[in-house]
GROMACS .gro file of C-alpha atoms in nm:
model
  404
    1MET     CA    1  -0.469  -3.177   4.069
    2VAL     CA    2  -0.121  -3.197   4.078
    3ASN     CA    3  -0.197  -3.181   3.699
    4ARG     CA    4  -0.355  -2.820   3.789
    5MET     CA    5  -0.097  -2.657   3.989
    6SER     CA    6   0.202  -2.837   3.742
    7VAL     CA    7  -0.006  -2.630   3.479
    8THR     CA    8  -0.050  -2.315   3.599
    9ALA     CA    9   0.352  -2.294   3.706
   10PHE     CA   10   0.417  -2.388   3.387
   11VAL     CA   11   0.108  -2.100   3.234
   12GLY     CA   12   0.336  -1.866   3.571
   13ASN     CA   13   0.646  -1.932   3.467
   14ILE     CA   14   0.579  -1.805   3.103
   15ALA     CA   15   0.397  -1.490   3.202
   16ASN     CA   16   0.735  -1.503   3.421
   17ASN     CA   17   0.967  -1.461   3.146
   18LEU     CA   18   0.738  -1.210   2.874
   19SER     CA   19   0.887  -0.883   2.914
   20VAL     CA   20   0.608  -0.597   3.008
   21GLY     CA   21   0.574  -0.448   2.612
   22LYS     CA   22   0.451  -0.774   2.562
   23LYS     CA   23   0.213  -0.862   2.849
   24LEU     CA   24   0.076  -0.591   2.829
   25THR     CA   25  -0.005  -0.629   2.446
   26SER     CA   26  -0.077  -1.002   2.536
   27SER     CA   27  -0.338  -0.854   2.770
   28PHE     CA   28  -0.469  -0.579   2.520
   29ILE     CA   29  -0.472  -0.846   2.275
   30ILE     CA   30  -0.659  -1.112   2.535
   31VAL     CA   31  -0.930  -0.809   2.567
   32LEU     CA   32  -0.985  -0.745   2.217
   33ILE     CA   33  -1.068  -1.150   2.149
   34ILE     CA   34  -1.324  -1.079   2.403
   35MET     CA   35  -1.471  -0.780   2.316
   36MET     CA   36  -1.494  -0.906   1.972
   37ILE     CA   37  -1.660  -1.182   2.081
   38THR     CA   38  -1.874  -1.006   2.263
   39VAL     CA   39  -1.985  -0.910   1.914
   40ALA     CA   40  -2.033  -1.169   1.766
   41THR     CA   41  -2.263  -1.329   2.006
   42GLY     CA   42  -2.484  -0.996   1.971
   43LEU     CA   43  -2.513  -1.006   1.588
   44ILE     CA   44  -2.543  -1.355   1.579
   45GLY     CA   45  -2.829  -1.305   1.879
   46PHE     CA   46  -2.993  -1.009   1.678
   47LYS     CA   47  -2.967  -1.234   1.395
   48LYS     CA   48  -3.146  -1.495   1.473
   49VAL     CA   49  -3.369  -1.155   1.594
   50GLU     CA   50  -3.451  -1.085   1.283
   51GLU     CA   51  -3.482  -1.416   1.163
   52ASN     CA   52  -3.737  -1.477   1.398
   53ALA     CA   53  -3.872  -1.101   1.289
   54ASP     CA   54  -3.943  -1.257   0.902
   55LYS     CA   55  -4.079  -1.550   1.018
   56GLU     CA   56  -4.361  -1.383   1.190
   57ALA     CA   57  -4.403  -1.085   0.959
   58VAL     CA   58  -4.491  -1.449   0.725
   59THR     CA   59  -4.671  -1.630   0.959
   60VAL     CA   60  -4.855  -1.260   0.994
   61GLN     CA   61  -4.944  -1.227   0.648
   62MET     CA   62  -5.035  -1.597   0.633
   63VAL     CA   63  -5.251  -1.544   0.958
   64ASN     CA   64  -5.435  -1.250   0.682
   65THR     CA   65  -5.501  -1.444   0.372
   66LEU     CA   66  -5.656  -1.673   0.578
   67SER     CA   67  -5.903  -1.453   0.703
   68THR     CA   68  -5.952  -1.360   0.282
   69ALA     CA   69  -5.973  -1.721   0.227
   70ARG     CA   70  -6.269  -1.827   0.504
   71LEU     CA   71  -6.429  -1.502   0.418
   72ASN     CA   72  -6.456  -1.539   0.043
   73ARG     CA   73  -6.555  -1.933   0.026
   74THR     CA   74  -6.867  -1.876   0.261
   75LEU     CA   75  -6.966  -1.616   0.057
   76TYR     CA   76  -6.878  -1.836  -0.288
   77GLN     CA   77  -7.104  -2.126  -0.091
   78TYR     CA   78  -7.392  -1.857  -0.080
   79THR     CA   79  -7.358  -1.625  -0.408
   80GLY     CA   80  -7.258  -1.899  -0.584
   81SER     CA   81  -7.090  -1.584  -0.799
   82ALA     CA   82  -6.707  -1.672  -0.947
   83GLU     CA   83  -6.591  -1.393  -0.770
   84ASN     CA   84  -6.575  -1.532  -0.494
   85ALA     CA   85  -6.443  -1.886  -0.618
   86ASP     CA   86  -6.155  -1.685  -0.795
   87LYS     CA   87  -6.065  -1.498  -0.468
   88ASN     CA   88  -6.085  -1.753  -0.213
   89LEU     CA   89  -5.802  -2.013  -0.442
   90LYS     CA   90  -5.600  -1.706  -0.483
   91ALA     CA   91  -5.579  -1.657  -0.102
   92LEU     CA   92  -5.535  -2.011  -0.095
   93GLN     CA   93  -5.236  -2.063  -0.322
   94GLN     CA   94  -5.108  -1.804  -0.171
   95ILE     CA   95  -5.072  -1.951   0.156
   96ILE     CA   96  -4.924  -2.274   0.036
   97GLU     CA   97  -4.655  -1.963  -0.131
   98LEU     CA   98  -4.601  -1.830   0.228
   99ALA     CA   99  -4.631  -2.240   0.407
  100LYS     CA  100  -4.332  -2.293   0.152
  101THR     CA  101  -4.121  -1.990   0.238
  102LEU     CA  102  -4.135  -2.011   0.577
  103ASP     CA  103  -3.994  -2.385   0.464
  104THR     CA  104  -3.690  -2.203   0.357
  105PHE     CA  105  -3.626  -2.089   0.734
  106SER     CA  106  -3.443  -2.277   0.970
  107TRP     CA  107  -3.674  -2.426   1.247
  108SER     CA  108  -3.640  -2.657   1.558
  109GLN     CA  109  -3.821  -3.043   1.559
  110GLU     CA  110  -4.134  -2.857   1.693
  111GLY     CA  111  -4.165  -2.541   1.402
  112GLN     CA  112  -4.012  -2.771   1.149
  113ALA     CA  113  -4.397  -3.033   1.216
  114LYS     CA  114  -4.592  -2.805   1.262
  115ILE     CA  115  -4.499  -2.637   0.883
  116ASP     CA  116  -4.513  -2.996   0.783
  117SER     CA  117  -4.815  -3.008   0.961
  118LEU     CA  118  -4.966  -2.670   0.777
  119GLN     CA  119  -4.864  -2.778   0.424
  120GLN     CA  120  -5.074  -3.097   0.507
  121GLN     CA  121  -5.379  -2.947   0.619
  122THR     CA  122  -5.356  -2.752   0.359
  123GLU     CA  123  -5.346  -2.981   0.116
  124THR     CA  124  -5.622  -3.163   0.210
  125TYR     CA  125  -5.841  -2.871   0.237
  126MET     CA  126  -5.738  -2.780  -0.171
  127ALA     CA  127  -5.826  -3.070  -0.264
  128GLN     CA  128  -6.181  -3.105  -0.043
  129ARG     CA  129  -6.262  -2.689  -0.218
  130SER     CA  130  -6.203  -2.881  -0.573
  131THR     CA  131  -6.478  -3.107  -0.479
  132PHE     CA  132  -6.708  -2.893  -0.289
  133VAL     CA  133  -6.636  -2.560  -0.591
  134SER     CA  134  -6.698  -2.834  -0.829
  135SER     CA  135  -7.017  -2.927  -0.655
  136ILE     CA  136  -7.143  -2.544  -0.611
  137GLN     CA  137  -7.110  -2.522  -0.953
  138ARG     CA  138  -7.298  -2.865  -1.053
  139ARG     CA  139  -7.543  -2.653  -0.834
  140ASN     CA  140  -7.565  -2.357  -0.998
  141GLU     CA  141  -7.630  -2.531  -1.339
  142LEU     CA  142  -7.900  -2.709  -1.228
  143ALA     CA  143  -8.029  -2.392  -1.107
  144ALA     CA  144  -8.004  -2.223  -1.387
  145ALA     CA  145  -8.188  -2.522  -1.529
  146LEU     CA  146  -8.465  -2.441  -1.246
  147ARG     CA  147  -8.524  -2.068  -1.367
  148SER     CA  148  -8.488  -2.187  -1.722
  149ALA     CA  149  -8.805  -2.350  -1.720
  150LYS     CA  150  -9.100  -2.264  -1.905
  151ILE     CA  151  -9.396  -2.318  -1.695
  152GLU     CA  152  -9.458  -1.937  -1.660
  153ASP     CA  153  -9.541  -1.981  -2.047
  154ILE     CA  154  -9.775  -2.270  -2.010
  155ALA     CA  155  -9.958  -2.080  -1.715
  156ARG     CA  156 -10.024  -1.812  -1.923
  157GLN     CA  157 -10.112  -2.015  -2.179
  158ALA     CA  158 -10.387  -2.216  -1.962
  159ALA     CA  159 -10.497  -1.908  -1.812
  160SER     CA  160 -10.597  -1.765  -2.181
  161LEU     CA  161 -10.771  -2.042  -2.302
  162SER     CA  162 -10.985  -2.095  -1.945
  163ALA     CA  163 -11.083  -1.700  -2.022
  164SER     CA  164 -11.165  -1.799  -2.388
  165ASP     CA  165 -11.573  -1.892  -2.491
  166SER     CA  166 -11.369  -2.173  -2.702
  167LEU     CA  167 -11.394  -2.387  -2.399
  168PRO     CA  168 -11.659  -2.623  -2.250
  169PRO     CA  169 -11.738  -2.492  -1.910
  170GLU     CA  170 -11.570  -2.830  -1.759
  171SER     CA  171 -11.253  -2.796  -1.968
  172ALA     CA  172 -11.248  -2.413  -1.875
  173LEU     CA  173 -11.198  -2.529  -1.503
  174VAL     CA  174 -10.976  -2.738  -1.539
  175ALA     CA  175 -10.754  -2.506  -1.714
  176VAL     CA  176 -10.775  -2.284  -1.458
  177ARG     CA  177 -10.713  -2.557  -1.187
  178LEU     CA  178 -10.357  -2.580  -1.357
  179GLU     CA  179 -10.305  -2.204  -1.417
  180ALA     CA  180 -10.334  -2.229  -1.048
  181ARG     CA  181 -10.082  -2.573  -1.003
  182LEU     CA  182  -9.871  -2.413  -1.251
  183GLN     CA  183  -9.838  -2.046  -0.969
  184GLN     CA  184  -9.640  -2.312  -0.776
  185SER     CA  185  -9.374  -2.320  -0.966
  186LEU     CA  186  -9.312  -2.018  -0.771
  187LEU     CA  187  -9.139  -2.251  -0.483
  188ILE     CA  188  -8.855  -2.312  -0.747
  189GLU     CA  189  -8.681  -2.011  -0.630
  190GLU     CA  190  -8.731  -2.152  -0.221
  191LEU     CA  191  -8.573  -2.449  -0.341
  192ILE     CA  192  -8.296  -2.280  -0.515
  193ASP     CA  193  -8.239  -2.060  -0.217
  194SER     CA  194  -8.329  -2.382   0.052
  195GLY     CA  195  -8.212  -2.682  -0.117
  196SER     CA  196  -8.497  -2.802   0.101
  197ALA     CA  197  -8.650  -3.185   0.037
  198ASP     CA  198  -9.041  -3.038   0.201
  199THR     CA  199  -8.961  -2.820  -0.099
  200ALA     CA  200  -8.926  -3.052  -0.357
  201ALA     CA  201  -9.183  -3.249  -0.266
  202ARG     CA  202  -9.395  -2.967  -0.224
  203LEU     CA  203  -9.315  -2.868  -0.598
  204SER     CA  204  -9.326  -3.218  -0.666
  205THR     CA  205  -9.653  -3.277  -0.629
  206ALA     CA  206  -9.834  -2.956  -0.767
  207LEU     CA  207  -9.620  -3.094  -1.101
  208GLN     CA  208  -9.749  -3.432  -1.079
  209GLN     CA  209 -10.152  -3.271  -1.045
  210SER     CA  210 -10.072  -3.041  -1.278
  211ALA     CA  211  -9.961  -3.283  -1.521
  212GLU     CA  212 -10.262  -3.480  -1.429
  213TYR     CA  213 -10.510  -3.145  -1.523
  214GLY     CA  214 -10.334  -3.165  -1.853
  215LYS     CA  215 -10.403  -3.524  -1.973
  216ALA     CA  216 -10.796  -3.432  -1.890
  217LEU     CA  217 -10.757  -3.134  -2.153
  218ALA     CA  218 -10.563  -3.307  -2.381
  219GLY     CA  219 -10.781  -3.547  -2.469
  220GLN     CA  220 -11.008  -3.228  -2.614
  221GLY     CA  221 -10.726  -3.207  -2.904
  222GLY     CA  222 -10.611  -2.924  -3.085
  223GLU     CA  223 -10.464  -2.662  -2.922
  224LEU     CA  224 -10.512  -2.856  -2.514
  225ALA     CA  225 -10.325  -3.109  -2.718
  226SER     CA  226 -10.054  -2.895  -2.758
  227LEU     CA  227 -10.016  -2.768  -2.479
  228ASN     CA  228 -10.027  -3.087  -2.308
  229ALA     CA  229  -9.737  -3.194  -2.447
  230ALA     CA  230  -9.552  -2.897  -2.404
  231LEU     CA  231  -9.621  -2.923  -2.052
  232THR     CA  232  -9.556  -3.347  -2.044
  233THR     CA  233  -9.211  -3.279  -2.173
  234GLU     CA  234  -9.120  -2.946  -1.986
  235LEU     CA  235  -9.200  -3.125  -1.659
  236ALA     CA  236  -9.030  -3.422  -1.700
  237SER     CA  237  -8.684  -3.236  -1.755
  238LEU     CA  238  -8.797  -2.991  -1.458
  239GLN     CA  239  -8.896  -3.353  -1.223
  240GLY     CA  240  -8.555  -3.434  -1.327
  241ASN     CA  241  -8.421  -3.163  -1.235
  242ILE     CA  242  -8.505  -3.134  -0.894
  243ASP     CA  243  -8.397  -3.471  -0.811
  244GLN     CA  244  -8.095  -3.354  -0.894
  245PHE     CA  245  -8.093  -3.022  -0.718
  246VAL     CA  246  -8.183  -3.142  -0.461
  247THR     CA  247  -7.930  -3.436  -0.436
  248THR     CA  248  -7.653  -3.184  -0.531
  249PHE     CA  249  -7.705  -2.949  -0.245
  250ALA     CA  250  -7.764  -3.231  -0.009
  251ASN     CA  251  -7.394  -3.336  -0.128
  252GLN     CA  252  -7.272  -2.950  -0.142
  253ALA     CA  253  -7.354  -2.896   0.236
  254THR     CA  254  -7.220  -3.203   0.306
  255GLN     CA  255  -6.864  -3.099   0.149
  256SER     CA  256  -6.966  -2.735   0.327
  257LYS     CA  257  -6.955  -2.942   0.615
  258THR     CA  258  -6.663  -3.132   0.581
  259LEU     CA  259  -6.454  -2.859   0.438
  260THR     CA  260  -6.553  -2.594   0.721
  261GLY     CA  261  -6.383  -2.873   0.982
  262THR     CA  262  -6.048  -2.870   0.753
  263ALA     CA  263  -6.064  -2.453   0.763
  264THR     CA  264  -6.152  -2.445   1.084
  265GLN     CA  265  -5.840  -2.734   1.194
  266LEU     CA  266  -5.635  -2.487   0.983
  267ASN     CA  267  -5.738  -2.195   1.111
  268GLU     CA  268  -5.658  -2.356   1.499
  269SER     CA  269  -5.260  -2.476   1.353
  270VAL     CA  270  -5.186  -2.147   1.124
  271GLU     CA  271  -5.323  -1.908   1.514
  272ASN     CA  272  -5.130  -2.217   1.783
  273PHE     CA  273  -4.877  -2.192   1.453
  274PHE     CA  274  -4.885  -1.756   1.509
  275VAL     CA  275  -4.928  -1.773   1.928
  276TRP     CA  276  -4.574  -2.041   1.913
  277GLN     CA  277  -4.390  -1.789   1.640
  278GLN     CA  278  -4.454  -1.517   1.933
  279ALA     CA  279  -4.344  -1.717   2.188
  280GLN     CA  280  -4.012  -1.866   1.993
  281VAL     CA  281  -3.943  -1.513   1.867
  282LYS     CA  282  -3.984  -1.343   2.279
  283GLU     CA  283  -3.734  -1.614   2.418
  284THR     CA  284  -3.498  -1.573   2.061
  285MET     CA  285  -3.498  -1.223   2.255
  286SER     CA  286  -3.469  -1.341   2.594
  287HIS     CA  287  -3.170  -1.560   2.522
  288ALA     CA  288  -2.925  -1.282   2.315
  289MET     CA  289  -2.983  -1.051   2.526
  290THR     CA  290  -2.883  -1.351   2.813
  291ILE     CA  291  -2.663  -1.406   2.603
  292MET     CA  292  -2.486  -1.084   2.549
  293LEU     CA  293  -2.486  -1.020   2.903
  294LEU     CA  294  -2.312  -1.333   2.974
  295ALA     CA  295  -2.023  -1.262   2.758
  296ALA     CA  296  -1.990  -0.947   2.820
  297ALA     CA  297  -1.939  -1.030   3.239
  298VAL     CA  298  -1.735  -1.345   3.132
  299GLY     CA  299  -1.524  -1.041   2.945
  300ILE     CA  300  -1.531  -0.817   3.209
  301ALA     CA  301  -1.427  -1.053   3.455
  302ILE     CA  302  -1.157  -1.218   3.255
  303ALA     CA  303  -1.050  -0.845   3.179
  304LEU     CA  304  -0.989  -0.789   3.564
  305LEU     CA  305  -0.815  -1.057   3.612
  306ILE     CA  306  -0.575  -1.021   3.428
  307ALA     CA  307  -0.529  -0.651   3.480
  308TRP     CA  308  -0.461  -0.778   3.845
  309ARG     CA  309  -0.236  -1.034   3.725
  310ILE     CA  310  -0.028  -0.748   3.551
  311THR     CA  311  -0.032  -0.546   3.786
  312ARG     CA  312   0.047  -0.811   4.023
  313ASN     CA  313   0.330  -0.963   3.870
  314ILE     CA  314   0.515  -0.620   3.747
  315THR     CA  315   0.404  -0.440   4.102
  316ARG     CA  316   0.553  -0.768   4.298
  317PRO     CA  317   0.911  -0.774   4.211
  318LEU     CA  318   0.912  -0.379   4.212
  319ARG     CA  319   0.804  -0.423   4.548
  320GLU     CA  320   1.052  -0.694   4.639
  321THR     CA  321   1.345  -0.473   4.466
  322LEU     CA  322   1.297  -0.184   4.716
  323HIS     CA  323   1.239  -0.372   4.959
  324ILE     CA  324   1.620  -0.499   4.972
  325ALA     CA  325   1.724  -0.185   4.803
  326GLU     CA  326   1.612  -0.009   5.156
  327ARG     CA  327   1.773  -0.275   5.346
  328ILE     CA  328   2.140  -0.210   5.126
  329SER     CA  329   2.077   0.131   5.155
  330GLN     CA  330   2.073   0.082   5.521
  331GLY     CA  331   2.401  -0.116   5.576
  332ASP     CA  332   2.301  -0.470   5.509
  333LEU     CA  333   2.465  -0.643   5.248
  334THR     CA  334   2.398  -0.973   5.357
  335MET     CA  335   2.068  -1.060   5.219
  336SER     CA  336   2.077  -1.403   4.920
  337ILE     CA  337   1.886  -1.255   4.582
  338SER     CA  338   1.789  -1.495   4.334
  339THR     CA  339   1.533  -1.521   4.126
  340GLN     CA  340   1.462  -1.659   3.758
  341ARG     CA  341   1.206  -1.310   3.665
  342ARG     CA  342   1.317  -1.254   3.292
  343ASP     CA  343   1.066  -0.985   3.229
  344GLU     CA  344   1.191  -0.609   3.351
  345PRO     CA  345   1.080  -0.641   3.732
  346GLY     CA  346   1.318  -0.976   3.738
  347LEU     CA  347   1.589  -0.780   3.511
  348LEU     CA  348   1.651  -0.552   3.749
  349LEU     CA  349   1.631  -0.751   4.056
  350GLN     CA  350   1.909  -0.976   3.894
  351ALA     CA  351   2.125  -0.618   3.888
  352VAL     CA  352   2.076  -0.547   4.262
  353SER     CA  353   2.193  -0.884   4.330
  354VAL     CA  354   2.472  -0.827   4.088
  355MET     CA  355   2.539  -0.486   4.259
  356ASN     CA  356   2.458  -0.623   4.606
  357GLU     CA  357   2.757  -0.880   4.564
  358ASN     CA  358   3.003  -0.588   4.410
  359LEU     CA  359   2.924  -0.366   4.748
  360LYS     CA  360   3.023  -0.737   4.902
  361GLU     CA  361   3.397  -0.729   4.759
  362VAL     CA  362   3.436  -0.374   4.726
  363ILE     CA  363   3.356  -0.327   5.132
  364SER     CA  364   3.561  -0.682   5.146
  365ARG     CA  365   3.841  -0.516   4.947
  366VAL     CA  366   3.853  -0.253   5.124
  367ARG     CA  367   3.848  -0.437   5.516
  368SER     CA  368   4.151  -0.608   5.386
  369GLY     CA  369   4.331  -0.247   5.269
  370VAL     CA  370   4.234  -0.068   5.584
  371GLU     CA  371   4.353  -0.400   5.755
  372SER     CA  372   4.691  -0.416   5.631
  373VAL     CA  373   4.756  -0.053   5.667
  374SER     CA  374   4.654  -0.113   6.010
  375ARG     CA  375   4.876  -0.373   6.056
  376ALA     CA  376   5.195  -0.141   5.904
  377SER     CA  377   5.059   0.134   6.114
  378ALA     CA  378   5.114  -0.105   6.402
  379GLU     CA  379   5.449  -0.237   6.268
  380ILE     CA  380   5.548   0.141   6.238
  381ALA     CA  381   5.470   0.200   6.563
  382ALA     CA  382   5.652  -0.106   6.720
  383GLY     CA  383   5.941   0.048   6.506
  384ASN     CA  384   5.960   0.405   6.672
  385ILE     CA  385   5.908   0.291   7.016
  386ASP     CA  386   6.239   0.117   6.913
  387LEU     CA  387   6.393   0.338   6.770
  388SER     CA  388   6.302   0.578   7.047
  389SER     CA  389   6.454   0.367   7.334
  390ARG     CA  390   6.775   0.286   7.136
  391THR     CA  391   6.786   0.655   7.119
  392GLU     CA  392   6.766   0.755   7.527
  393GLN     CA  393   7.021   0.416   7.542
  394GLN     CA  394   7.226   0.645   7.320
  395SER     CA  395   7.215   0.955   7.493
  396ALA     CA  396   7.265   0.777   7.817
  397ALA     CA  397   7.556   0.641   7.687
  398VAL     CA  398   7.698   0.953   7.526
  399VAL     CA  399   7.602   1.197   7.841
  400GLU     CA  400   7.817   0.898   8.042
  401THR     CA  401   8.077   0.896   7.824
  402ALA     CA  402   8.070   1.288   7.855
  403ALA     CA  403   8.101   1.274   8.260
  404SER     CA  404   8.385   1.054   8.256
   0.00000   0.00000   0.00000
């Protein structure tokens, strides 16, 4: 408490010793500094708002790009189109670049953790996507191999042989049954679309029965033996492709499910980050506005305080000087005037004090002179009385002498 009072007295003493011009200049400089601080605070707030707007723009772009990646991944999964795969890859690469762009901004600990989580989830998604694409490509290769099977050619050949007169009726019947079983190869498209193990089993059963019919025809030699040889080779290749296709389709479905889960997590993370970023923008704007209002309020309060202090510092000694001058004008010179101020009002008060002392001295001198004149007048009056008395005495003596 004592130290605070000492500091206040010290500051007040310095203010009292400054000239009015320096006081006004100092006050103007202080107010100007406060204005500059307010403006700087506003600029910093606007800079933060601008930075958050840039962050939000990148985040919005990331959300839109992620939607494009999700759409093309779904289309690629069902169509196997290389164009959709390329669009999906480009979208993911753009997401990675956007995440790197976000990483260049300054973030809070929570925001940086979200950015790191996004980057990690994106890397995980890319790794799973690579496996998923490989599985899709393998599925497409096997589907192409299944479609390229020459089962329909063999079926047409069997139908041609069954319709010819060169075969015995029993062999012709077997050829008709072979053609009917080979027509089950239409299940290949159903298998490619569904990857169902049940469809694969039905197709395998039809192929096995076709193989048995082929063997039954092979014993007759000639074209039937050649037909059976081609059938045996084609069925072996086809059966192997069917087994691989079913396995690959199941793996692809599993990988798709895993990738979908990772994609869902990535989508949720990006959307949560977007919502969080919007909240940060609002919070930053509110914080900047609060800081600006607070700085403006503090600046106005300090400016009013400075104005009040300067006004009081100037008008108070002037009122004291006016009061002293009024008492002097009323003839009261008994006041004791003292001040330690070195500013213009203080110098004016000192000048009034000197004038008061000089007036006292002048009046004292005048009073002393008046008293001296009064004493001289009294002495002259006494001499005149004495002279008059002597004159009367002499006059009486002359009268007496004349009478004698």
